[in-house]
Amino acid sequence: MPSHDNKIIFAGPVGAGKTTAIAAISDIEPVRTDAAASDMTLRRKAETTVALDYGLLRLEQGCKVHLYGTPGQERFDFMWDIVSRGGIGLALLLDNTRPQPAKDLQFFLNAFQPLLLRAPLVVGLSKTDLRPKPDAESYALLLARCGLRPPVFEVDCRRREDIKQLVLALLYSRDPGLEA
């Protein structure tokens, strides 16, 4: 991993845990752009990200990883391209309690295809304690049908270790030599 700054994008539907994940792993107080939910999002949570979330992870040897969370609502999709510029990878978080999480997976793969053509992907499944199916293996099979084989993890977005595992898997996907 180069000693310069790196940028990882967190994406996924509303309520998947992007803001929470960045807060769990950031070495600084995260920047949040939450506003009161005013549409169907209100059924899932009171506030939602309207621009981006930002955090910073400091690694060894002065390496920094900037963490950017995108808004989950499709009406803010113009932010997805803006935030993705310069990204070295995508951490896609999926809320397993949503009605069709596999459909969410396909939607976000399509939406972030320009980034995924040049950068690795890792998938984090949130809220599997509330709804265990589909499981990580089911998602891996769906991804394989799309020609993708990213790491897939069940995560609790509140737990630093879970999100650290997700970020490290993404960094290792980018540079396998990091493990040594």
PDB file of N, CA, C and O in Angstrom, residues 35-62:
ATOM      1  N   ALA A  35     -29.951  14.513   7.397  1.00  0.00           N
ATOM      2  CA  ALA A  35     -31.104  15.410   7.457  1.00  0.00           C
ATOM      3  C   ALA A  35     -32.317  14.558   7.804  1.00  0.00           C
ATOM      4  O   ALA A  35     -32.306  13.328   7.638  1.00  0.00           O
ATOM      5  N   ALA A  36     -33.346  15.211   8.270  1.00  0.00           N
ATOM      6  CA  ALA A  36     -34.572  14.499   8.605  1.00  0.00           C
ATOM      7  C   ALA A  36     -35.118  13.810   7.363  1.00  0.00           C
ATOM      8  O   ALA A  36     -35.186  14.409   6.286  1.00  0.00           O
ATOM      9  N   ALA A  37     -35.471  12.560   7.503  1.00  0.00           N
ATOM     10  CA  ALA A  37     -36.055  11.810   6.387  1.00  0.00           C
ATOM     11  C   ALA A  37     -37.433  12.378   6.089  1.00  0.00           C
ATOM     12  O   ALA A  37     -38.188  12.727   7.002  1.00  0.00           O
ATOM     13  N   SER A  38     -37.755  12.480   4.813  1.00  0.00           N
ATOM     14  CA  SER A  38     -39.018  13.108   4.437  1.00  0.00           C
ATOM     15  C   SER A  38     -39.821  12.281   3.438  1.00  0.00           C
ATOM     16  O   SER A  38     -40.843  12.720   2.962  1.00  0.00           O
ATOM     17  N   ASP A  39     -39.356  11.114   3.118  1.00  0.00           N
ATOM     18  CA  ASP A  39     -40.050  10.288   2.145  1.00  0.00           C
ATOM     19  C   ASP A  39     -40.213   8.892   2.716  1.00  0.00           C
ATOM     20  O   ASP A  39     -40.274   8.710   3.928  1.00  0.00           O
ATOM     21  N   MET A  40     -40.237   7.888   1.864  1.00  0.00           N
ATOM     22  CA  MET A  40     -40.423   6.513   2.337  1.00  0.00           C
ATOM     23  C   MET A  40     -39.306   6.056   3.267  1.00  0.00           C
ATOM     24  O   MET A  40     -39.461   5.102   4.010  1.00  0.00           O
ATOM     25  N   THR A  41     -38.190   6.770   3.271  1.00  0.00           N
ATOM     26  CA  THR A  41     -37.084   6.459   4.176  1.00  0.00           C
ATOM     27  C   THR A  41     -37.527   6.565   5.631  1.00  0.00           C
ATOM     28  O   THR A  41     -37.022   5.861   6.503  1.00  0.00           O
ATOM     29  N   LEU A  42     -38.478   7.445   5.884  1.00  0.00           N
ATOM     30  CA  LEU A  42     -38.972   7.669   7.242  1.00  0.00           C
ATOM     31  C   LEU A  42     -39.486   6.384   7.890  1.00  0.00           C
ATOM     32  O   LEU A  42     -39.446   6.234   9.100  1.00  0.00           O
ATOM     33  N   ARG A  43     -39.913   5.432   7.063  1.00  0.00           N
ATOM     34  CA  ARG A  43     -40.367   4.137   7.596  1.00  0.00           C
ATOM     35  C   ARG A  43     -39.210   3.324   8.175  1.00  0.00           C
ATOM     36  O   ARG A  43     -39.424   2.451   9.002  1.00  0.00           O
ATOM     37  N   ARG A  44     -37.989   3.600   7.739  1.00  0.00           N
ATOM     38  CA  ARG A  44     -36.823   2.833   8.179  1.00  0.00           C
ATOM     39  C   ARG A  44     -36.010   3.553   9.251  1.00  0.00           C
ATOM     40  O   ARG A  44     -35.416   2.922  10.110  1.00  0.00           O
ATOM     41  N   LYS A  45     -35.944   4.913   9.162  1.00  0.00           N
ATOM     42  CA  LYS A  45     -35.166   5.675  10.136  1.00  0.00           C
ATOM     43  C   LYS A  45     -35.531   7.147  10.064  1.00  0.00           C
ATOM     44  O   LYS A  45     -36.053   7.618   9.051  1.00  0.00           O
ATOM     45  N   ALA A  46     -35.231   7.879  11.137  1.00  0.00           N
ATOM     46  CA  ALA A  46     -35.638   9.285  11.240  1.00  0.00           C
ATOM     47  C   ALA A  46     -34.758  10.219  10.420  1.00  0.00           C
ATOM     48  O   ALA A  46     -35.224  11.239   9.922  1.00  0.00           O
ATOM     49  N   GLU A  47     -33.460   9.886  10.286  1.00  0.00           N
ATOM     50  CA  GLU A  47     -32.533  10.719   9.529  1.00  0.00           C
ATOM     51  C   GLU A  47     -31.847   9.893   8.458  1.00  0.00           C
ATOM     52  O   GLU A  47     -31.721   8.667   8.589  1.00  0.00           O
ATOM     53  N   THR A  48     -31.388  10.568   7.423  1.00  0.00           N
ATOM     54  CA  THR A  48     -30.690   9.890   6.339  1.00  0.00           C
ATOM     55  C   THR A  48     -29.576  10.785   5.802  1.00  0.00           C
ATOM     56  O   THR A  48     -29.629  12.003   5.920  1.00  0.00           O
ATOM     57  N   THR A  49     -28.561  10.164   5.221  1.00  0.00           N
ATOM     58  CA  THR A  49     -27.445  10.902   4.630  1.00  0.00           C
ATOM     59  C   THR A  49     -27.917  11.543   3.327  1.00  0.00           C
ATOM     60  O   THR A  49     -28.514  10.872   2.485  1.00  0.00           O
ATOM     61  N   VAL A  50     -27.610  12.838   3.168  1.00  0.00           N
ATOM     62  CA  VAL A  50     -28.051  13.539   1.957  1.00  0.00           C
ATOM     63  C   VAL A  50     -26.890  13.962   1.055  1.00  0.00           C
ATOM     64  O   VAL A  50     -27.122  14.361  -0.073  1.00  0.00           O
ATOM     65  N   ALA A  51     -25.678  13.899   1.522  1.00  0.00           N
ATOM     66  CA  ALA A  51     -24.528  14.232   0.678  1.00  0.00           C
ATOM     67  C   ALA A  51     -23.475  13.139   0.807  1.00  0.00           C
ATOM     68  O   ALA A  51     -23.266  12.364  -0.112  1.00  0.00           O
ATOM     69  N   LEU A  52     -22.828  13.060   1.964  1.00  0.00           N
ATOM     70  CA  LEU A  52     -21.835  12.025   2.178  1.00  0.00           C
ATOM     71  C   LEU A  52     -21.486  11.952   3.655  1.00  0.00           C
ATOM     72  O   LEU A  52     -21.822  12.844   4.430  1.00  0.00           O
ATOM     73  N   ASP A  53     -20.836  10.878   4.022  1.00  0.00           N
ATOM     74  CA  ASP A  53     -20.203  10.735   5.329  1.00  0.00           C
ATOM     75  C   ASP A  53     -18.711  10.673   5.056  1.00  0.00           C
ATOM     76  O   ASP A  53     -18.288  10.233   3.981  1.00  0.00           O
ATOM     77  N   TYR A  54     -17.920  11.112   6.031  1.00  0.00           N
ATOM     78  CA  TYR A  54     -16.479  11.076   5.847  1.00  0.00           C
ATOM     79  C   TYR A  54     -15.803  10.683   7.156  1.00  0.00           C
ATOM     80  O   TYR A  54     -16.146  11.174   8.227  1.00  0.00           O
ATOM     81  N   GLY A  55     -14.853   9.778   7.026  1.00  0.00           N
ATOM     82  CA  GLY A  55     -14.013   9.394   8.146  1.00  0.00           C
ATOM     83  C   GLY A  55     -12.608   9.145   7.643  1.00  0.00           C
ATOM     84  O   GLY A  55     -12.343   9.169   6.431  1.00  0.00           O
ATOM     85  N   LEU A  56     -11.694   8.906   8.562  1.00  0.00           N
ATOM     86  CA  LEU A  56     -10.298   8.699   8.207  1.00  0.00           C
ATOM     87  C   LEU A  56      -9.738   7.553   9.031  1.00  0.00           C
ATOM     88  O   LEU A  56      -9.946   7.494  10.245  1.00  0.00           O
ATOM     89  N   LEU A  57      -9.041   6.668   8.370  1.00  0.00           N
ATOM     90  CA  LEU A  57      -8.379   5.542   9.025  1.00  0.00           C
ATOM     91  C   LEU A  57      -6.883   5.698   8.786  1.00  0.00           C
ATOM     92  O   LEU A  57      -6.435   5.805   7.643  1.00  0.00           O
ATOM     93  N   ARG A  58      -6.129   5.722   9.870  1.00  0.00           N
ATOM     94  CA  ARG A  58      -4.672   5.840   9.759  1.00  0.00           C
ATOM     95  C   ARG A  58      -4.054   4.455   9.883  1.00  0.00           C
ATOM     96  O   ARG A  58      -4.290   3.757  10.866  1.00  0.00           O
ATOM     97  N   LEU A  59      -3.246   4.103   8.877  1.00  0.00           N
ATOM     98  CA  LEU A  59      -2.547   2.824   8.886  1.00  0.00           C
ATOM     99  C   LEU A  59      -1.078   3.072   9.197  1.00  0.00           C
ATOM    100  O   LEU A  59      -0.650   4.215   9.400  1.00  0.00           O
ATOM    101  N   GLU A  60      -0.306   2.009   9.205  1.00  0.00           N
ATOM    102  CA  GLU A  60       1.123   2.123   9.487  1.00  0.00           C
ATOM    103  C   GLU A  60       1.833   2.912   8.397  1.00  0.00           C
ATOM    104  O   GLU A  60       1.355   3.022   7.278  1.00  0.00           O
ATOM    105  N   GLN A  61       2.993   3.421   8.735  1.00  0.00           N
ATOM    106  CA  GLN A  61       3.888   4.106   7.816  1.00  0.00           C
ATOM    107  C   GLN A  61       3.256   5.329   7.161  1.00  0.00           C
ATOM    108  O   GLN A  61       3.516   5.635   6.008  1.00  0.00           O
ATOM    109  N   GLY A  62       2.381   6.001   7.881  1.00  0.00           N
ATOM    110  CA  GLY A  62       1.797   7.236   7.391  1.00  0.00           C
ATOM    111  C   GLY A  62       0.714   7.096   6.341  1.00  0.00           C
ATOM    112  O   GLY A  62       0.241   8.096   5.797  1.00  0.00           O
TER     113      GLY A  62
END
